[in-house]
């Protein structure tokens, strides 16, 4: 009986050691620096660059015209990486809702309510941006000044 208690105590200590070692390893995980400035999505496959889109203002409504945004699986999405000189004071991540078609028939999407973000600097001109809540499937945009990087989570 005494031997079993000693073995259980040693096993418990080993399990605790493994849990704490794994959390320290994850905390010190380094993000690969992108080659050129831009906005990236970190997925399970690596960093994928998003293409920028122009923000339009029509009668006080801010919107973008959809240009076939990048699609990602929700299960693969981890966080955003912003690399380069950006005004982080005006950074928002927004869901997008259909606004109206343009004169040429392209769909226009208006910005929804801002999603709360956790922004951490990661070296010079590089930021890790994580939403504080969970993102669901849908059409989203990262918006800084007159530029938006739109994408879809499937």
PDB file of N, CA and C in Angstrom, residues 26-93:
ATOM      1  N   UNK A  26       5.060  26.762 -25.109  1.00  0.00           N
ATOM      2  CA  UNK A  26       4.085  27.470 -25.928  1.00  0.00           C
ATOM      3  C   UNK A  26       4.198  28.977 -25.730  1.00  0.00           C
ATOM      4  N   UNK A  27       4.548  29.428 -24.532  1.00  0.00           N
ATOM      5  CA  UNK A  27       4.668  30.852 -24.261  1.00  0.00           C
ATOM      6  C   UNK A  27       5.830  31.463 -25.046  1.00  0.00           C
ATOM      7  N   UNK A  28       6.893  30.733 -25.234  1.00  0.00           N
ATOM      8  CA  UNK A  28       8.081  31.241 -25.903  1.00  0.00           C
ATOM      9  C   UNK A  28       8.097  30.928 -27.397  1.00  0.00           C
ATOM     10  N   UNK A  29       6.938  30.540 -27.947  1.00  0.00           N
ATOM     11  CA  UNK A  29       6.855  30.215 -29.366  1.00  0.00           C
ATOM     12  C   UNK A  29       7.166  31.451 -30.202  1.00  0.00           C
ATOM     13  N   UNK A  30       8.057  31.335 -31.144  1.00  0.00           N
ATOM     14  CA  UNK A  30       8.462  32.455 -31.990  1.00  0.00           C
ATOM     15  C   UNK A  30       7.641  32.436 -33.283  1.00  0.00           C
ATOM     16  N   UNK A  31       7.289  33.624 -33.752  1.00  0.00           N
ATOM     17  CA  UNK A  31       6.559  33.767 -34.997  1.00  0.00           C
ATOM     18  C   UNK A  31       7.569  34.087 -36.088  1.00  0.00           C
ATOM     19  N   UNK A  32       7.469  33.404 -37.202  1.00  0.00           N
ATOM     20  CA  UNK A  32       8.372  33.669 -38.324  1.00  0.00           C
ATOM     21  C   UNK A  32       8.100  35.068 -38.859  1.00  0.00           C
ATOM     22  N   UNK A  33       9.168  35.822 -39.120  1.00  0.00           N
ATOM     23  CA  UNK A  33       9.021  37.177 -39.650  1.00  0.00           C
ATOM     24  C   UNK A  33       8.683  37.098 -41.131  1.00  0.00           C
ATOM     25  N   UNK A  34       7.612  37.767 -41.550  1.00  0.00           N
ATOM     26  CA  UNK A  34       7.254  37.770 -42.972  1.00  0.00           C
ATOM     27  C   UNK A  34       8.332  38.464 -43.814  1.00  0.00           C
ATOM     28  N   UNK A  35       8.348  38.165 -45.094  1.00  0.00           N
ATOM     29  CA  UNK A  35       9.360  38.737 -45.989  1.00  0.00           C
ATOM     30  C   UNK A  35       9.062  40.183 -46.354  1.00  0.00           C
ATOM     31  N   UNK A  36       7.775  40.531 -46.487  1.00  0.00           N
ATOM     32  CA  UNK A  36       7.424  41.890 -46.885  1.00  0.00           C
ATOM     33  C   UNK A  36       6.276  42.401 -46.032  1.00  0.00           C
ATOM     34  N   UNK A  37       6.166  43.727 -45.898  1.00  0.00           N
ATOM     35  CA  UNK A  37       5.100  44.300 -45.068  1.00  0.00           C
ATOM     36  C   UNK A  37       3.714  43.914 -45.578  1.00  0.00           C
ATOM     37  N   UNK A  38       2.795  43.787 -44.650  1.00  0.00           N
ATOM     38  CA  UNK A  38       1.429  43.438 -45.008  1.00  0.00           C
ATOM     39  C   UNK A  38       0.688  42.851 -43.829  1.00  0.00           C
ATOM     40  N   UNK A  39      -0.472  42.313 -44.115  1.00  0.00           N
ATOM     41  CA  UNK A  39      -1.308  41.672 -43.107  1.00  0.00           C
ATOM     42  C   UNK A  39      -1.385  40.192 -43.454  1.00  0.00           C
ATOM     43  N   UNK A  40      -1.155  39.360 -42.456  1.00  0.00           N
ATOM     44  CA  UNK A  40      -1.111  37.918 -42.644  1.00  0.00           C
ATOM     45  C   UNK A  40      -2.071  37.235 -41.679  1.00  0.00           C
ATOM     46  N   UNK A  41      -2.506  36.056 -42.064  1.00  0.00           N
ATOM     47  CA  UNK A  41      -3.269  35.195 -41.164  1.00  0.00           C
ATOM     48  C   UNK A  41      -2.387  34.003 -40.849  1.00  0.00           C
ATOM     49  N   UNK A  42      -2.232  33.713 -39.566  1.00  0.00           N
ATOM     50  CA  UNK A  42      -1.467  32.539 -39.134  1.00  0.00           C
ATOM     51  C   UNK A  42      -2.433  31.375 -39.091  1.00  0.00           C
ATOM     52  N   UNK A  43      -2.157  30.374 -39.879  1.00  0.00           N
ATOM     53  CA  UNK A  43      -2.956  29.158 -39.891  1.00  0.00           C
ATOM     54  C   UNK A  43      -2.069  27.990 -39.474  1.00  0.00           C
ATOM     55  N   UNK A  44      -2.639  26.823 -39.439  1.00  0.00           N
ATOM     56  CA  UNK A  44      -1.862  25.641 -39.096  1.00  0.00           C
ATOM     57  C   UNK A  44      -0.802  25.352 -40.157  1.00  0.00           C
ATOM     58  N   UNK A  45      -0.973  25.899 -41.366  1.00  0.00           N
ATOM     59  CA  UNK A  45      -0.021  25.677 -42.452  1.00  0.00           C
ATOM     60  C   UNK A  45       1.039  26.767 -42.544  1.00  0.00           C
ATOM     61  N   UNK A  46       0.932  27.842 -41.756  1.00  0.00           N
ATOM     62  CA  UNK A  46       1.907  28.923 -41.789  1.00  0.00           C
ATOM     63  C   UNK A  46       1.245  30.270 -41.989  1.00  0.00           C
ATOM     64  N   UNK A  47       2.054  31.266 -42.337  1.00  0.00           N
ATOM     65  CA  UNK A  47       1.544  32.613 -42.583  1.00  0.00           C
ATOM     66  C   UNK A  47       1.052  32.740 -44.019  1.00  0.00           C
ATOM     67  N   UNK A  48      -0.157  33.289 -44.176  1.00  0.00           N
ATOM     68  CA  UNK A  48      -0.729  33.500 -45.501  1.00  0.00           C
ATOM     69  C   UNK A  48      -1.080  34.980 -45.621  1.00  0.00           C
ATOM     70  N   UNK A  49      -0.581  35.630 -46.653  1.00  0.00           N
ATOM     71  CA  UNK A  49      -0.771  37.071 -46.827  1.00  0.00           C
ATOM     72  C   UNK A  49      -2.154  37.373 -47.382  1.00  0.00           C
ATOM     73  N   UNK A  50      -2.771  38.420 -46.829  1.00  0.00           N
ATOM     74  CA  UNK A  50      -4.060  38.891 -47.318  1.00  0.00           C
ATOM     75  C   UNK A  50      -3.843  40.033 -48.305  1.00  0.00           C
ATOM     76  N   UNK A  51      -4.716  40.130 -49.297  1.00  0.00           N
ATOM     77  CA  UNK A  51      -4.638  41.217 -50.271  1.00  0.00           C
ATOM     78  C   UNK A  51      -5.454  42.402 -49.772  1.00  0.00           C
ATOM     79  N   UNK A  52      -4.929  43.623 -49.945  1.00  0.00           N
ATOM     80  CA  UNK A  52      -5.657  44.801 -49.459  1.00  0.00           C
ATOM     81  C   UNK A  52      -6.828  45.168 -50.363  1.00  0.00           C
ATOM     82  N   UNK A  53      -7.762  45.897 -49.790  1.00  0.00           N
ATOM     83  CA  UNK A  53      -8.946  46.365 -50.484  1.00  0.00           C
ATOM     84  C   UNK A  53      -9.166  47.824 -50.085  1.00  0.00           C
ATOM     85  N   UNK A  54      -9.764  48.628 -50.939  1.00  0.00           N
ATOM     86  CA  UNK A  54      -9.983  50.045 -50.662  1.00  0.00           C
ATOM     87  C   UNK A  54     -11.298  50.223 -49.912  1.00  0.00           C
ATOM     88  N   UNK A  55     -11.271  51.110 -48.904  1.00  0.00           N
ATOM     89  CA  UNK A  55     -12.483  51.440 -48.150  1.00  0.00           C
ATOM     90  C   UNK A  55     -13.128  52.656 -48.795  1.00  0.00           C
ATOM     91  N   UNK A  56     -14.418  52.550 -49.120  1.00  0.00           N
ATOM     92  CA  UNK A  56     -15.174  53.643 -49.720  1.00  0.00           C
ATOM     93  C   UNK A  56     -16.103  54.250 -48.675  1.00  0.00           C
ATOM     94  N   UNK A  57     -16.421  55.535 -48.857  1.00  0.00           N
ATOM     95  CA  UNK A  57     -17.350  56.238 -47.980  1.00  0.00           C
ATOM     96  C   UNK A  57     -18.429  56.858 -48.849  1.00  0.00           C
ATOM     97  N   UNK A  58     -19.662  56.405 -48.670  1.00  0.00           N
ATOM     98  CA  UNK A  58     -20.780  56.933 -49.442  1.00  0.00           C
ATOM     99  C   UNK A  58     -21.893  57.322 -48.480  1.00  0.00           C
ATOM    100  N   UNK A  59     -22.142  58.613 -48.325  1.00  0.00           N
ATOM    101  CA  UNK A  59     -23.176  59.130 -47.419  1.00  0.00           C
ATOM    102  C   UNK A  59     -22.981  58.648 -45.983  1.00  0.00           C
ATOM    103  N   UNK A  60     -21.738  58.600 -45.540  1.00  0.00           N
ATOM    104  CA  UNK A  60     -21.440  58.212 -44.161  1.00  0.00           C
ATOM    105  C   UNK A  60     -21.395  56.714 -43.918  1.00  0.00           C
ATOM    106  N   UNK A  61     -21.578  55.907 -44.949  1.00  0.00           N
ATOM    107  CA  UNK A  61     -21.503  54.445 -44.816  1.00  0.00           C
ATOM    108  C   UNK A  61     -20.162  53.993 -45.382  1.00  0.00           C
ATOM    109  N   UNK A  62     -19.371  53.323 -44.566  1.00  0.00           N
ATOM    110  CA  UNK A  62     -18.076  52.803 -45.013  1.00  0.00           C
ATOM    111  C   UNK A  62     -18.270  51.375 -45.507  1.00  0.00           C
ATOM    112  N   UNK A  63     -17.712  51.078 -46.682  1.00  0.00           N
ATOM    113  CA  UNK A  63     -17.893  49.748 -47.258  1.00  0.00           C
ATOM    114  C   UNK A  63     -16.716  49.395 -48.154  1.00  0.00           C
ATOM    115  N   UNK A  64     -16.634  48.126 -48.527  1.00  0.00           N
ATOM    116  CA  UNK A  64     -15.659  47.654 -49.503  1.00  0.00           C
ATOM    117  C   UNK A  64     -16.417  46.926 -50.608  1.00  0.00           C
ATOM    118  N   UNK A  65     -15.821  46.890 -51.786  1.00  0.00           N
ATOM    119  CA  UNK A  65     -16.362  46.070 -52.866  1.00  0.00           C
ATOM    120  C   UNK A  65     -15.586  44.761 -52.846  1.00  0.00           C
ATOM    121  N   UNK A  66     -16.312  43.689 -52.757  1.00  0.00           N
ATOM    122  CA  UNK A  66     -15.688  42.380 -52.622  1.00  0.00           C
ATOM    123  C   UNK A  66     -14.870  42.034 -53.859  1.00  0.00           C
ATOM    124  N   UNK A  67     -13.621  41.628 -53.638  1.00  0.00           N
ATOM    125  CA  UNK A  67     -12.717  41.226 -54.721  1.00  0.00           C
ATOM    126  C   UNK A  67     -12.284  39.777 -54.529  1.00  0.00           C
ATOM    127  N   UNK A  68     -13.229  38.889 -54.425  1.00  0.00           N
ATOM    128  CA  UNK A  68     -12.939  37.467 -54.230  1.00  0.00           C
ATOM    129  C   UNK A  68     -11.966  37.271 -53.065  1.00  0.00           C
ATOM    130  N   UNK A  69     -12.433  37.496 -51.818  1.00  0.00           N
ATOM    131  CA  UNK A  69     -11.541  37.412 -50.652  1.00  0.00           C
ATOM    132  C   UNK A  69     -11.006  35.993 -50.426  1.00  0.00           C
ATOM    133  N   UNK A  70      -9.901  35.931 -49.708  1.00  0.00           N
ATOM    134  CA  UNK A  70      -9.286  34.641 -49.371  1.00  0.00           C
ATOM    135  C   UNK A  70     -10.215  33.854 -48.450  1.00  0.00           C
ATOM    136  N   UNK A  71     -10.241  32.541 -48.614  1.00  0.00           N
ATOM    137  CA  UNK A  71     -11.062  31.658 -47.784  1.00  0.00           C
ATOM    138  C   UNK A  71     -10.150  30.808 -46.906  1.00  0.00           C
ATOM    139  N   UNK A  72     -10.535  30.679 -45.634  1.00  0.00           N
ATOM    140  CA  UNK A  72      -9.799  29.852 -44.681  1.00  0.00           C
ATOM    141  C   UNK A  72     -10.787  29.000 -43.911  1.00  0.00           C
ATOM    142  N   UNK A  73     -10.358  27.816 -43.522  1.00  0.00           N
ATOM    143  CA  UNK A  73     -11.190  26.999 -42.642  1.00  0.00           C
ATOM    144  C   UNK A  73     -11.084  27.547 -41.230  1.00  0.00           C
ATOM    145  N   UNK A  74     -12.201  27.604 -40.549  1.00  0.00           N
ATOM    146  CA  UNK A  74     -12.247  28.136 -39.189  1.00  0.00           C
ATOM    147  C   UNK A  74     -11.322  27.357 -38.266  1.00  0.00           C
ATOM    148  N   UNK A  75     -11.227  26.054 -38.465  1.00  0.00           N
ATOM    149  CA  UNK A  75     -10.378  25.219 -37.603  1.00  0.00           C
ATOM    150  C   UNK A  75      -8.888  25.498 -37.806  1.00  0.00           C
ATOM    151  N   UNK A  76      -8.510  26.061 -38.971  1.00  0.00           N
ATOM    152  CA  UNK A  76      -7.099  26.340 -39.252  1.00  0.00           C
ATOM    153  C   UNK A  76      -6.656  27.721 -38.777  1.00  0.00           C
ATOM    154  N   UNK A  77      -7.601  28.648 -38.573  1.00  0.00           N
ATOM    155  CA  UNK A  77      -7.274  30.013 -38.175  1.00  0.00           C
ATOM    156  C   UNK A  77      -6.714  30.046 -36.760  1.00  0.00           C
ATOM    157  N   UNK A  78      -5.596  30.816 -36.565  1.00  0.00           N
ATOM    158  CA  UNK A  78      -5.015  30.973 -35.235  1.00  0.00           C
ATOM    159  C   UNK A  78      -5.007  32.431 -34.794  1.00  0.00           C
ATOM    160  N   UNK A  79      -4.398  33.331 -35.583  1.00  0.00           N
ATOM    161  CA  UNK A  79      -4.364  34.753 -35.247  1.00  0.00           C
ATOM    162  C   UNK A  79      -3.882  35.541 -36.460  1.00  0.00           C
ATOM    163  N   UNK A  80      -3.830  36.872 -36.307  1.00  0.00           N
ATOM    164  CA  UNK A  80      -3.375  37.766 -37.369  1.00  0.00           C
ATOM    165  C   UNK A  80      -1.961  38.243 -37.059  1.00  0.00           C
ATOM    166  N   UNK A  81      -1.180  38.492 -38.097  1.00  0.00           N
ATOM    167  CA  UNK A  81       0.153  39.074 -37.964  1.00  0.00           C
ATOM    168  C   UNK A  81       0.190  40.314 -38.859  1.00  0.00           C
ATOM    169  N   UNK A  82       0.474  41.467 -38.259  1.00  0.00           N
ATOM    170  CA  UNK A  82       0.636  42.706 -39.020  1.00  0.00           C
ATOM    171  C   UNK A  82       2.110  43.047 -39.021  1.00  0.00           C
ATOM    172  N   UNK A  83       2.671  43.216 -40.211  1.00  0.00           N
ATOM    173  CA  UNK A  83       4.085  43.511 -40.340  1.00  0.00           C
ATOM    174  C   UNK A  83       4.245  44.777 -41.159  1.00  0.00           C
ATOM    175  N   UNK A  84       4.986  45.730 -40.645  1.00  0.00           N
ATOM    176  CA  UNK A  84       5.203  47.004 -41.313  1.00  0.00           C
ATOM    177  C   UNK A  84       4.704  48.144 -40.441  1.00  0.00           C
ATOM    178  N   UNK A  85       4.775  49.335 -40.974  1.00  0.00           N
ATOM    179  CA  UNK A  85       4.342  50.516 -40.232  1.00  0.00           C
ATOM    180  C   UNK A  85       2.849  50.723 -40.446  1.00  0.00           C
ATOM    181  N   UNK A  86       2.077  50.483 -39.397  1.00  0.00           N
ATOM    182  CA  UNK A  86       0.629  50.665 -39.425  1.00  0.00           C
ATOM    183  C   UNK A  86       0.221  51.500 -38.221  1.00  0.00           C
ATOM    184  N   UNK A  87      -0.841  52.272 -38.361  1.00  0.00           N
ATOM    185  CA  UNK A  87      -1.391  53.057 -37.261  1.00  0.00           C
ATOM    186  C   UNK A  87      -2.267  52.125 -36.421  1.00  0.00           C
ATOM    187  N   UNK A  88      -1.696  51.572 -35.363  1.00  0.00           N
ATOM    188  CA  UNK A  88      -2.409  50.573 -34.560  1.00  0.00           C
ATOM    189  C   UNK A  88      -3.542  51.180 -33.725  1.00  0.00           C
ATOM    190  N   UNK A  89      -3.584  52.510 -33.625  1.00  0.00           N
ATOM    191  CA  UNK A  89      -4.647  53.166 -32.869  1.00  0.00           C
ATOM    192  C   UNK A  89      -5.999  53.077 -33.549  1.00  0.00           C
ATOM    193  N   UNK A  90      -6.020  52.853 -34.857  1.00  0.00           N
ATOM    194  CA  UNK A  90      -7.280  52.782 -35.591  1.00  0.00           C
ATOM    195  C   UNK A  90      -7.561  51.371 -36.136  1.00  0.00           C
ATOM    196  N   UNK A  91      -6.825  50.391 -35.674  1.00  0.00           N
ATOM    197  CA  UNK A  91      -7.005  49.006 -36.116  1.00  0.00           C
ATOM    198  C   UNK A  91      -8.321  48.445 -35.595  1.00  0.00           C
ATOM    199  N   UNK A  92      -9.115  47.878 -36.483  1.00  0.00           N
ATOM    200  CA  UNK A  92     -10.330  47.167 -36.073  1.00  0.00           C
ATOM    201  C   UNK A  92     -10.461  45.890 -36.897  1.00  0.00           C
ATOM    202  N   UNK A  93     -11.131  44.924 -36.333  1.00  0.00           N
ATOM    203  CA  UNK A  93     -11.546  43.729 -37.058  1.00  0.00           C
ATOM    204  C   UNK A  93     -13.064  43.734 -36.992  1.00  0.00           C
TER     205      UNK A  93
END
